[in-house]
mmCIF file of C-alpha atoms in Angstrom:
data_model
loop_
_atom_site.group_PDB
_atom_site.id
_atom_site.type_symbol
_atom_site.label_atom_id
_atom_site.label_comp_id
_atom_site.label_asym_id
_atom_site.label_seq_id
_atom_site.Cartn_x
_atom_site.Cartn_y
_atom_site.Cartn_z
ATOM 1 C CA MET A 30 114.745 45.343 96.427
ATOM 2 C CA THR A 31 114.260 48.543 94.962
ATOM 3 C CA PHE A 32 110.325 49.056 96.162
ATOM 4 C CA LEU A 33 112.103 48.214 99.650
ATOM 5 C CA LYS A 34 114.658 50.418 99.509
ATOM 6 C CA ARG A 35 112.453 53.258 98.662
ATOM 7 C CA ARG A 36 110.009 53.379 101.373
ATOM 8 C CA ARG A 37 113.715 52.915 103.728
ATOM 9 C CA ASN A 38 115.111 55.787 101.543
ATOM 10 C CA LEU A 39 111.339 57.705 102.378
ATOM 11 C CA PHE A 40 111.366 56.454 105.575
ATOM 12 C CA PHE A 41 114.768 58.540 106.461
ATOM 13 C CA LEU A 42 114.403 61.310 104.895
ATOM 14 C CA ILE A 43 111.377 61.453 106.802
ATOM 15 C CA ILE A 44 113.597 61.011 110.339
ATOM 16 C CA ILE A 45 115.598 63.890 108.628
ATOM 17 C CA GLY A 46 112.869 66.446 108.562
ATOM 18 C CA VAL A 47 111.401 65.703 111.825
ATOM 19 C CA LEU A 48 114.693 65.959 113.192
ATOM 20 C CA PHE A 49 115.454 69.469 111.217
ATOM 21 C CA PHE A 50 112.978 70.954 111.634
ATOM 22 C CA MET A 51 112.632 70.025 115.901
ATOM 23 C CA LEU A 52 116.216 71.732 115.838
ATOM 24 C CA ILE A 53 115.293 74.899 114.257
ATOM 25 C CA PHE A 54 112.300 75.272 116.233
ATOM 26 C CA HIS A 55 114.875 74.187 119.111
ATOM 27 C CA ILE A 56 116.705 77.957 117.481
ATOM 28 C CA ARG A 57 114.516 79.764 116.802
ATOM 29 C CA LYS A 58 114.614 82.048 119.301
ATOM 30 C CA GLU A 59 118.659 82.791 118.348
ATOM 31 C CA LEU A 60 117.367 82.115 113.668
ATOM 32 C CA ILE A 61 115.793 85.201 114.718
ATOM 33 C CA SER A 62 117.918 87.045 116.100
ATOM 34 C CA ILE A 63 120.604 86.570 113.386
ATOM 35 C CA LEU A 64 117.796 86.278 110.681
ATOM 36 C CA SER A 65 115.477 89.680 111.635
ATOM 37 C CA PRO A 66 117.864 92.195 110.183
ATOM 38 C CA PHE A 67 117.823 90.709 106.988
ATOM 39 C CA ILE A 68 114.019 90.614 107.022
ATOM 40 C CA TRP A 69 114.412 93.718 107.425
ATOM 41 C CA SER A 70 115.794 94.806 105.100
ATOM 42 C CA ILE A 71 114.081 92.944 102.486
ATOM 43 C CA ILE A 72 110.596 94.524 103.300
ATOM 44 C CA PHE A 73 112.215 98.553 103.168
ATOM 45 C CA ALA A 74 113.786 97.421 99.970
ATOM 46 C CA TYR A 75 110.477 95.862 99.165
ATOM 47 C CA LEU A 76 108.623 99.417 100.662
ATOM 48 C CA LEU A 77 111.287 101.550 98.743
ATOM 49 C CA ASN A 78 111.679 99.422 95.269
ATOM 50 C CA PRO A 79 109.375 101.293 93.399
ATOM 51 C CA ILE A 80 110.687 104.764 94.312
ATOM 52 C CA VAL A 81 114.318 103.221 93.398
ATOM 53 C CA ASN A 82 112.592 102.710 90.090
ATOM 54 C CA PHE A 83 110.835 105.473 89.495
ATOM 55 C CA LEU A 84 114.216 107.315 89.907
ATOM 56 C CA GLU A 85 115.397 104.590 87.700
ATOM 57 C CA THR A 86 113.035 105.762 84.388
ATOM 58 C CA ARG A 87 114.304 109.422 84.713
ATOM 59 C CA LYS A 88 117.315 108.229 83.770
ATOM 60 C CA ILE A 89 119.655 108.683 87.454
ATOM 61 C CA ASN A 90 121.927 105.592 88.442
ATOM 62 C CA ARG A 91 119.967 103.394 90.485
ATOM 63 C CA SER A 92 123.707 103.631 93.539
ATOM 64 C CA LEU A 93 122.514 107.228 92.959
ATOM 65 C CA SER A 94 118.982 106.488 93.089
ATOM 66 C CA ILE A 95 118.860 104.963 95.949
ATOM 67 C CA LEU A 96 121.520 106.859 98.113
ATOM 68 C CA LEU A 97 118.635 109.966 97.311
ATOM 69 C CA THR A 98 115.897 108.244 98.363
ATOM 70 C CA TYR A 99 117.703 107.813 101.589
ATOM 71 C CA LEU A 100 118.665 111.171 101.890
ATOM 72 C CA THR A 101 114.831 111.509 101.085
ATOM 73 C CA LEU A 102 114.544 109.119 104.080
ATOM 74 C CA ILE A 103 116.894 110.654 106.161
ATOM 75 C CA SER A 104 116.009 114.844 105.829
ATOM 76 C CA ILE A 105 112.246 114.051 106.725
ATOM 77 C CA PHE A 106 113.550 111.709 110.036
ATOM 78 C CA ILE A 107 115.523 114.899 110.778
ATOM 79 C CA VAL A 108 113.413 117.565 110.277
ATOM 80 C CA ILE A 109 110.438 114.477 112.651
ATOM 81 C CA GLY A 110 113.292 114.003 115.193
ATOM 82 C CA TRP A 111 113.370 117.906 115.557
ATOM 83 C CA THR A 112 109.756 118.909 115.870
ATOM 84 C CA ILE A 113 107.341 115.101 117.090
ATOM 85 C CA ILE A 114 110.369 113.635 119.237
ATOM 86 C CA PRO A 115 110.788 116.025 121.919
ATOM 87 C CA ALA A 116 106.376 116.172 122.199
ATOM 88 C CA ILE A 117 106.850 112.797 122.173
ATOM 89 C CA VAL A 118 109.307 112.671 124.918
ATOM 90 C CA ASP A 119 107.341 115.658 126.732
ATOM 91 C CA GLU A 120 104.359 113.065 126.658
ATOM 92 C CA THR A 121 105.868 110.406 127.456
ATOM 93 C CA LYS A 122 107.329 112.125 131.057
ATOM 94 C CA ASN A 123 103.770 113.099 131.397
ATOM 95 C CA LEU A 124 101.614 110.419 130.629
ATOM 96 C CA ILE A 125 104.344 108.205 132.878
ATOM 97 C CA HIS A 126 103.699 110.486 135.507
ATOM 98 C CA ASP A 127 99.865 110.304 135.086
ATOM 99 C CA LEU A 128 99.475 106.789 134.550
ATOM 100 C CA PRO A 129 99.030 105.685 137.458
ATOM 101 C CA TYR A 130 95.851 108.538 138.109
ATOM 102 C CA TYR A 131 94.222 107.123 135.007
ATOM 103 C CA THR A 132 94.605 103.486 135.793
ATOM 104 C CA GLU A 133 92.372 104.347 139.608
ATOM 105 C CA GLN A 134 89.999 106.425 137.243
ATOM 106 C CA VAL A 135 89.839 103.746 135.388
ATOM 107 C CA GLU A 136 89.831 101.024 138.337
ATOM 108 C CA LYS A 137 86.834 103.074 140.062
ATOM 109 C CA PHE A 138 84.533 103.332 136.878
ATOM 110 C CA LEU A 139 85.710 99.096 135.997
ATOM 111 C CA LEU A 140 84.417 98.960 139.642
ATOM 112 C CA MET A 141 80.953 100.484 139.913
ATOM 113 C CA ILE A 142 79.358 99.127 136.499
ATOM 114 C CA ARG A 143 80.361 96.001 138.655
ATOM 115 C CA LYS A 144 78.113 97.142 141.636
ATOM 116 C CA SER A 145 75.898 97.981 139.560
ATOM 117 C CA THR A 146 75.136 95.321 137.474
ATOM 118 C CA GLN A 147 75.576 92.676 140.458
ATOM 119 C CA ALA A 148 72.758 92.648 142.296
ATOM 120 C CA GLN A 149 70.774 92.423 138.332
ATOM 121 C CA LEU A 150 72.877 89.611 136.740
ATOM 122 C CA PRO A 151 73.069 85.540 137.668
ATOM 123 C CA VAL A 152 76.981 84.786 139.578
ATOM 124 C CA ILE A 153 78.441 83.545 135.596
ATOM 125 C CA PHE A 154 78.228 87.289 134.755
ATOM 126 C CA ASN A 155 79.527 88.607 137.658
ATOM 127 C CA ASN A 156 82.681 85.951 137.724
ATOM 128 C CA PHE A 157 83.168 87.318 134.107
ATOM 129 C CA ILE A 158 82.867 91.238 135.011
ATOM 130 C CA GLU A 159 84.927 90.779 138.090
ATOM 131 C CA ASN A 160 87.562 88.649 135.760
ATOM 132 C CA SER A 161 87.544 90.896 132.908
ATOM 133 C CA ILE A 162 88.676 93.654 135.839
ATOM 134 C CA ASN A 163 91.379 91.491 136.648
ATOM 135 C CA SER A 164 92.657 91.068 133.055
ATOM 136 C CA ILE A 165 92.694 95.121 132.257
ATOM 137 C CA GLU A 166 94.990 95.275 135.334
ATOM 138 C CA ASP A 167 96.818 93.233 134.924
ATOM 139 C CA SER A 168 97.509 94.192 131.129
ATOM 140 C CA ILE A 169 98.482 97.338 132.273
ATOM 141 C CA ILE A 170 100.544 96.494 134.623
ATOM 142 C CA ASN A 171 101.953 94.185 132.694
ATOM 143 C CA LYS A 172 102.730 97.272 130.033
ATOM 144 C CA ILE A 173 104.360 98.913 132.122
ATOM 145 C CA LYS A 174 106.678 96.523 133.132
ATOM 146 C CA SER A 175 107.843 96.094 129.495
ATOM 147 C CA ILE A 176 108.775 99.617 129.046
ATOM 148 C CA SER A 177 111.717 98.770 130.997
ATOM 149 C CA TYR A 178 113.009 95.564 128.899
ATOM 150 C CA ILE A 179 112.121 97.634 125.871
ATOM 151 C CA VAL A 180 114.366 100.152 127.248
ATOM 152 C CA VAL A 181 117.125 98.001 128.279
ATOM 153 C CA ASN A 182 117.463 96.471 125.181
ATOM 154 C CA PHE A 183 116.834 99.369 123.027
ATOM 155 C CA PHE A 184 121.094 99.488 122.737
ATOM 156 C CA SER A 185 121.356 96.155 121.930
ATOM 157 C CA GLY A 186 119.539 96.649 119.250
ATOM 158 C CA ILE A 187 121.599 100.024 117.564
ATOM 159 C CA LEU A 188 123.974 96.691 115.665
ATOM 160 C CA ASN A 189 120.930 96.138 113.263
ATOM 161 C CA ILE A 190 119.452 100.309 113.175
ATOM 162 C CA VAL A 191 123.267 100.439 111.817
ATOM 163 C CA MET A 192 122.792 97.138 109.756
ATOM 164 C CA ILE A 193 119.339 96.800 108.088
ATOM 165 C CA PRO A 194 120.127 100.261 105.644
ATOM 166 C CA VAL A 195 123.584 98.407 104.343
ATOM 167 C CA VAL A 196 122.164 95.358 103.960
ATOM 168 C CA THR A 197 118.420 97.244 102.102
ATOM 169 C CA TYR A 198 121.124 99.259 99.588
ATOM 170 C CA TYR A 199 122.600 96.773 98.477
ATOM 171 C CA PHE A 200 119.495 94.433 98.376
ATOM 172 C CA LEU A 201 117.527 97.143 96.649
ATOM 173 C CA LYS A 202 121.388 98.151 94.024
ATOM 174 C CA ASP A 203 121.384 94.377 93.359
ATOM 175 C CA LYS A 204 118.172 93.478 92.658
ATOM 176 C CA GLU A 205 118.034 91.761 89.370
ATOM 177 C CA TYR A 206 121.542 89.723 90.921
ATOM 178 C CA PHE A 207 118.796 88.237 94.133
ATOM 179 C CA LYS A 208 115.951 87.930 91.620
ATOM 180 C CA LYS A 209 117.896 85.239 89.482
ATOM 181 C CA ILE A 210 119.190 83.220 92.730
ATOM 182 C CA MET A 211 115.495 82.872 93.509
ATOM 183 C CA ILE A 212 114.174 82.058 89.806
ATOM 184 C CA GLU A 213 117.755 79.291 89.724
ATOM 185 C CA LEU A 214 116.713 77.895 93.491
ATOM 186 C CA MET A 215 112.824 77.327 91.890
ATOM 187 C CA PRO A 216 112.331 73.568 90.259
ATOM 188 C CA LYS A 217 112.252 74.100 86.841
ATOM 189 C CA LYS A 218 108.567 72.551 86.167
ATOM 190 C CA TRP A 219 106.918 75.409 88.108
ATOM 191 C CA ARG A 220 109.104 78.332 87.796
ATOM 192 C CA ILE A 221 107.139 79.785 85.823
ATOM 193 C CA LYS A 222 104.048 79.345 87.253
ATOM 194 C CA ILE A 223 105.638 80.407 90.619
ATOM 195 C CA LEU A 224 106.448 83.881 88.810
ATOM 196 C CA GLU A 225 102.855 84.532 88.042
ATOM 197 C CA ILE A 226 101.503 83.637 91.706
ATOM 198 C CA ALA A 227 105.255 86.213 92.456
ATOM 199 C CA LYS A 228 103.784 89.032 90.215
ATOM 200 C CA ASP A 229 99.476 89.089 90.728
ATOM 201 C CA SER A 230 101.105 88.976 94.407
ATOM 202 C CA ASP A 231 102.741 92.020 94.244
ATOM 203 C CA ARG A 232 100.112 93.603 92.184
ATOM 204 C CA VAL A 233 97.652 93.134 94.492
ATOM 205 C CA ILE A 234 99.782 93.249 97.680
ATOM 206 C CA GLY A 235 102.201 94.881 97.304
ATOM 207 C CA GLY A 236 99.801 98.499 96.617
ATOM 208 C CA PHE A 237 97.476 97.514 99.425
ATOM 209 C CA VAL A 238 100.399 97.721 101.708
ATOM 210 C CA ARG A 239 102.122 101.303 100.526
ATOM 211 C CA GLY A 240 98.775 102.618 100.097
ATOM 212 C CA LYS A 241 98.586 102.119 103.125
ATOM 213 C CA ILE A 242 101.066 103.597 104.794
ATOM 214 C CA ILE A 243 100.619 106.094 103.382
ATOM 215 C CA VAL A 244 97.127 105.901 104.423
ATOM 216 C CA ALA A 245 97.757 105.582 107.759
ATOM 217 C CA ILE A 246 100.853 108.854 108.228
ATOM 218 C CA PHE A 247 97.491 110.805 107.110
ATOM 219 C CA VAL A 248 95.233 110.010 109.626
ATOM 220 C CA GLY A 249 98.278 109.541 112.182
ATOM 221 C CA VAL A 250 98.867 113.469 111.483
ATOM 222 C CA PHE A 251 94.766 114.400 111.552
ATOM 223 C CA THR A 252 94.073 113.168 114.907
ATOM 224 C CA ALA A 253 97.155 114.195 116.654
ATOM 225 C CA LEU A 254 96.042 117.820 114.696
ATOM 226 C CA GLY A 255 92.681 117.296 115.928
ATOM 227 C CA LEU A 256 93.603 116.357 119.413
ATOM 228 C CA TYR A 257 96.528 119.435 119.238
ATOM 229 C CA LEU A 258 93.152 121.657 118.497
ATOM 230 C CA LEU A 259 90.473 119.545 121.464
ATOM 231 C CA ASN A 260 93.295 120.396 123.472
ATOM 232 C CA ILE A 261 93.497 116.621 124.200
ATOM 233 C CA ASN A 262 96.774 115.436 126.224
ATOM 234 C CA TYR A 263 98.912 113.662 124.941
ATOM 235 C CA ALA A 264 97.761 114.371 121.446
ATOM 236 C CA VAL A 265 100.959 113.847 119.596
ATOM 237 C CA ILE A 266 101.501 109.922 121.405
ATOM 238 C CA ILE A 267 97.721 108.946 120.541
ATOM 239 C CA GLY A 268 98.638 110.250 116.770
ATOM 240 C CA VAL A 269 101.422 108.430 116.156
ATOM 241 C CA VAL A 270 99.955 105.245 117.814
ATOM 242 C CA THR A 271 95.900 105.481 115.589
ATOM 243 C CA GLY A 272 98.630 105.871 112.477
ATOM 244 C CA ILE A 273 100.111 102.112 113.078
ATOM 245 C CA ILE A 274 96.426 101.242 114.496
ATOM 246 C CA ASP A 275 94.881 102.382 111.080
ATOM 247 C CA ILE A 276 96.401 99.401 109.568
ATOM 248 C CA ILE A 277 94.881 97.050 110.375
ATOM 249 C CA PRO A 278 91.612 96.875 109.348
ATOM 250 C CA TYR A 279 87.873 98.128 110.987
ATOM 251 C CA PHE A 280 89.114 97.630 114.211
ATOM 252 C CA GLY A 281 93.072 99.459 114.113
ATOM 253 C CA PRO A 282 90.484 102.573 114.811
ATOM 254 C CA VAL A 283 88.347 101.839 117.411
ATOM 255 C CA ILE A 284 91.520 100.432 119.456
ATOM 256 C CA ALA A 285 92.867 103.590 118.903
ATOM 257 C CA ALA A 286 90.385 105.745 119.600
ATOM 258 C CA ILE A 287 89.258 104.301 123.550
ATOM 259 C CA PRO A 288 92.037 105.603 124.996
ATOM 260 C CA ALA A 289 91.714 109.343 123.403
ATOM 261 C CA ILE A 290 87.944 109.269 124.364
ATOM 262 C CA ILE A 291 89.119 107.201 128.083
ATOM 263 C CA ILE A 292 91.597 110.493 128.570
ATOM 264 C CA ALA A 293 89.125 113.388 127.209
ATOM 265 C CA PHE A 294 86.140 111.512 129.380
ATOM 266 C CA PHE A 295 88.952 112.191 132.672
ATOM 267 C CA GLN A 296 89.670 116.320 131.603
ATOM 268 C CA HIS A 297 86.460 116.813 130.603
ATOM 269 C CA PRO A 298 83.060 114.308 130.120
ATOM 270 C CA ILE A 299 81.730 116.478 127.384
ATOM 271 C CA LYS A 300 85.334 116.375 125.357
ATOM 272 C CA ALA A 301 85.501 112.956 124.749
ATOM 273 C CA ILE A 302 82.374 113.597 122.492
ATOM 274 C CA TRP A 303 83.907 116.440 120.635
ATOM 275 C CA VAL A 304 87.138 113.658 120.479
ATOM 276 C CA ILE A 305 84.292 110.634 118.878
ATOM 277 C CA ILE A 306 82.842 113.259 116.980
ATOM 278 C CA LEU A 307 86.750 113.939 115.293
ATOM 279 C CA PHE A 308 87.308 109.988 114.844
ATOM 280 C CA ILE A 309 84.279 109.665 112.826
ATOM 281 C CA ILE A 310 85.674 112.779 110.869
ATOM 282 C CA VAL A 311 88.966 111.113 110.584
ATOM 283 C CA GLN A 312 88.223 107.461 109.061
ATOM 284 C CA GLN A 313 84.724 109.253 106.781
ATOM 285 C CA ILE A 314 87.972 111.171 105.034
ATOM 286 C CA GLU A 315 90.700 107.791 104.828
ATOM 287 C CA GLY A 316 87.299 105.361 103.571
ATOM 288 C CA ASP A 317 85.418 108.083 101.200
ATOM 289 C CA VAL A 318 87.919 110.429 99.738
ATOM 290 C CA ILE A 319 91.946 109.050 100.343
ATOM 291 C CA GLY A 320 91.832 105.537 101.286
ATOM 292 C CA PRO A 321 89.753 104.415 97.447
ATOM 293 C CA LYS A 322 92.457 107.115 95.425
ATOM 294 C CA VAL A 323 95.562 106.312 97.531
ATOM 295 C CA ILE A 324 95.581 102.154 97.859
ATOM 296 C CA GLY A 325 93.009 102.006 94.619
ATOM 297 C CA SER A 326 91.328 98.912 93.833
ATOM 298 C CA SER A 327 91.533 96.224 97.120
ATOM 299 C CA VAL A 328 93.466 93.243 98.164
ATOM 300 C CA GLY A 329 89.490 91.594 96.545
ATOM 301 C CA LEU A 330 88.190 90.491 99.829
ATOM 302 C CA HIS A 331 84.961 89.870 101.174
ATOM 303 C CA PRO A 332 85.015 91.890 104.398
ATOM 304 C CA VAL A 333 83.869 89.011 105.969
ATOM 305 C CA ALA A 334 87.276 86.994 105.269
ATOM 306 C CA ILE A 335 89.191 89.974 106.025
ATOM 307 C CA ILE A 336 87.286 90.109 109.838
ATOM 308 C CA PHE A 337 88.025 86.315 109.649
ATOM 309 C CA SER A 338 92.036 86.770 108.837
ATOM 310 C CA LEU A 339 91.898 89.278 111.262
ATOM 311 C CA LEU A 340 90.355 86.898 114.680
ATOM 312 C CA ILE A 341 93.233 84.197 113.207
ATOM 313 C CA GLY A 342 95.870 86.994 113.246
ATOM 314 C CA GLY A 343 95.283 88.855 116.272
ATOM 315 C CA THR A 344 94.305 85.094 118.264
ATOM 316 C CA PHE A 345 97.982 83.490 116.906
ATOM 317 C CA PHE A 346 100.403 86.096 116.485
ATOM 318 C CA GLY A 347 99.117 89.363 118.483
ATOM 319 C CA VAL A 348 98.833 93.169 116.857
ATOM 320 C CA ILE A 349 101.789 92.370 114.220
ATOM 321 C CA GLY A 350 99.289 89.674 113.110
ATOM 322 C CA MET A 351 96.546 91.403 112.813
ATOM 323 C CA ILE A 352 98.583 93.903 110.724
ATOM 324 C CA LEU A 353 99.426 91.566 108.472
ATOM 325 C CA ALA A 354 96.371 89.135 108.549
ATOM 326 C CA VAL A 355 94.779 91.201 105.139
ATOM 327 C CA PRO A 356 97.937 91.047 103.469
ATOM 328 C CA VAL A 357 98.510 87.654 103.826
ATOM 329 C CA ALA A 358 94.404 86.559 103.187
ATOM 330 C CA GLY A 359 95.304 87.747 99.741
ATOM 331 C CA THR A 360 98.362 86.151 99.157
ATOM 332 C CA VAL A 361 96.683 82.925 100.344
ATOM 333 C CA LYS A 362 93.458 83.959 97.555
ATOM 334 C CA VAL A 363 95.816 85.058 94.701
ATOM 335 C CA VAL A 364 97.779 80.996 95.208
ATOM 336 C CA GLY A 365 94.904 79.499 95.628
ATOM 337 C CA LYS A 366 92.706 81.208 92.905
ATOM 338 C CA HIS A 367 96.441 80.050 90.519
ATOM 339 C CA ILE A 368 95.772 76.632 92.066
ATOM 340 C CA VAL A 369 92.487 76.554 90.936
ATOM 341 C CA ASP A 370 93.000 77.665 87.943
ATOM 342 C CA TYR A 371 95.908 75.148 87.479
ATOM 343 C CA ILE A 372 93.249 72.549 88.178
ATOM 344 C CA ALA A 373 90.525 73.533 85.815
ATOM 345 C CA THR A 374 93.508 73.691 83.196
ATOM 346 C CA ASN A 375 93.891 69.943 83.745
ATOM 347 C CA ASP A 376 90.943 68.399 84.185
ATOM 348 C CA ASP A 377 91.224 65.902 82.166
ATOM 349 C CA ASN A 378 94.648 64.801 83.951
ATOM 350 C CA TYR A 379 91.976 63.988 87.137
#
């Protein structure tokens, strides 16, 4: 009877688990909307915590350290608001005005390629080229439509913009309190091992993420400055986008360079060559000089593993997935290493 009772209890637990996950899946959009401010607050608290800790080691009260960090960030945002934001607004207006022209030119260029290769390539390749052109056109149209969607939803996100700094402050201020809660929620049997994994993950991934953000800022600033000196249209917008996408290893610089090269080419073909040279120089400085000094040692992943993780992240989660692919892959490697070490040290039990 005891065996049957255990099986019945296990069956009910499975049913309850399935129903619970079905409920979570059904309300996932509402759940994400509710939790997103807290998720962003955790991310910002994680990124700002080293700065606050540094100030605290200088005998500054933790609350005051957080406020000093906030004031520094606010000052930076004010400077950006006075200098960069107006340029972005002006360039955005010009881009919206000129976008039909660039779209038409790209479509003509792709159509010329299709006509020039149509007689030489098999039908399957011609169909592939035609489908690719249609896909690019649909993508451009969808991006234009999404601009209005972003503007409408911006005002609904004002509450989150106000809430996130407040929640981040309390996460930073009461770090030990939340840390204690998390530790108490861990099973005692696995508590030490989980803390070891968390510590190793923070050492490997934390330095990479924070360093990559610093490097991305450098890449964005120098790219915008270089494009401005070359008199390329939308230099500031391209620089900002380049800095953001540069977080993606390998693919990021290539993705960012494509629109800059296209815009430069339609201004003057020779400018496209100068833009290519600019991106090569910036990437060389990043890879050989700034990157190793700021980021230090990598996450310890082979380039093939990084590319594989980028493809998986991009396929399932788009650009966000590609940005998070390397940190997630690095965390998986750390967890896998601890599992292998645990099995090796307890091999006698198997």
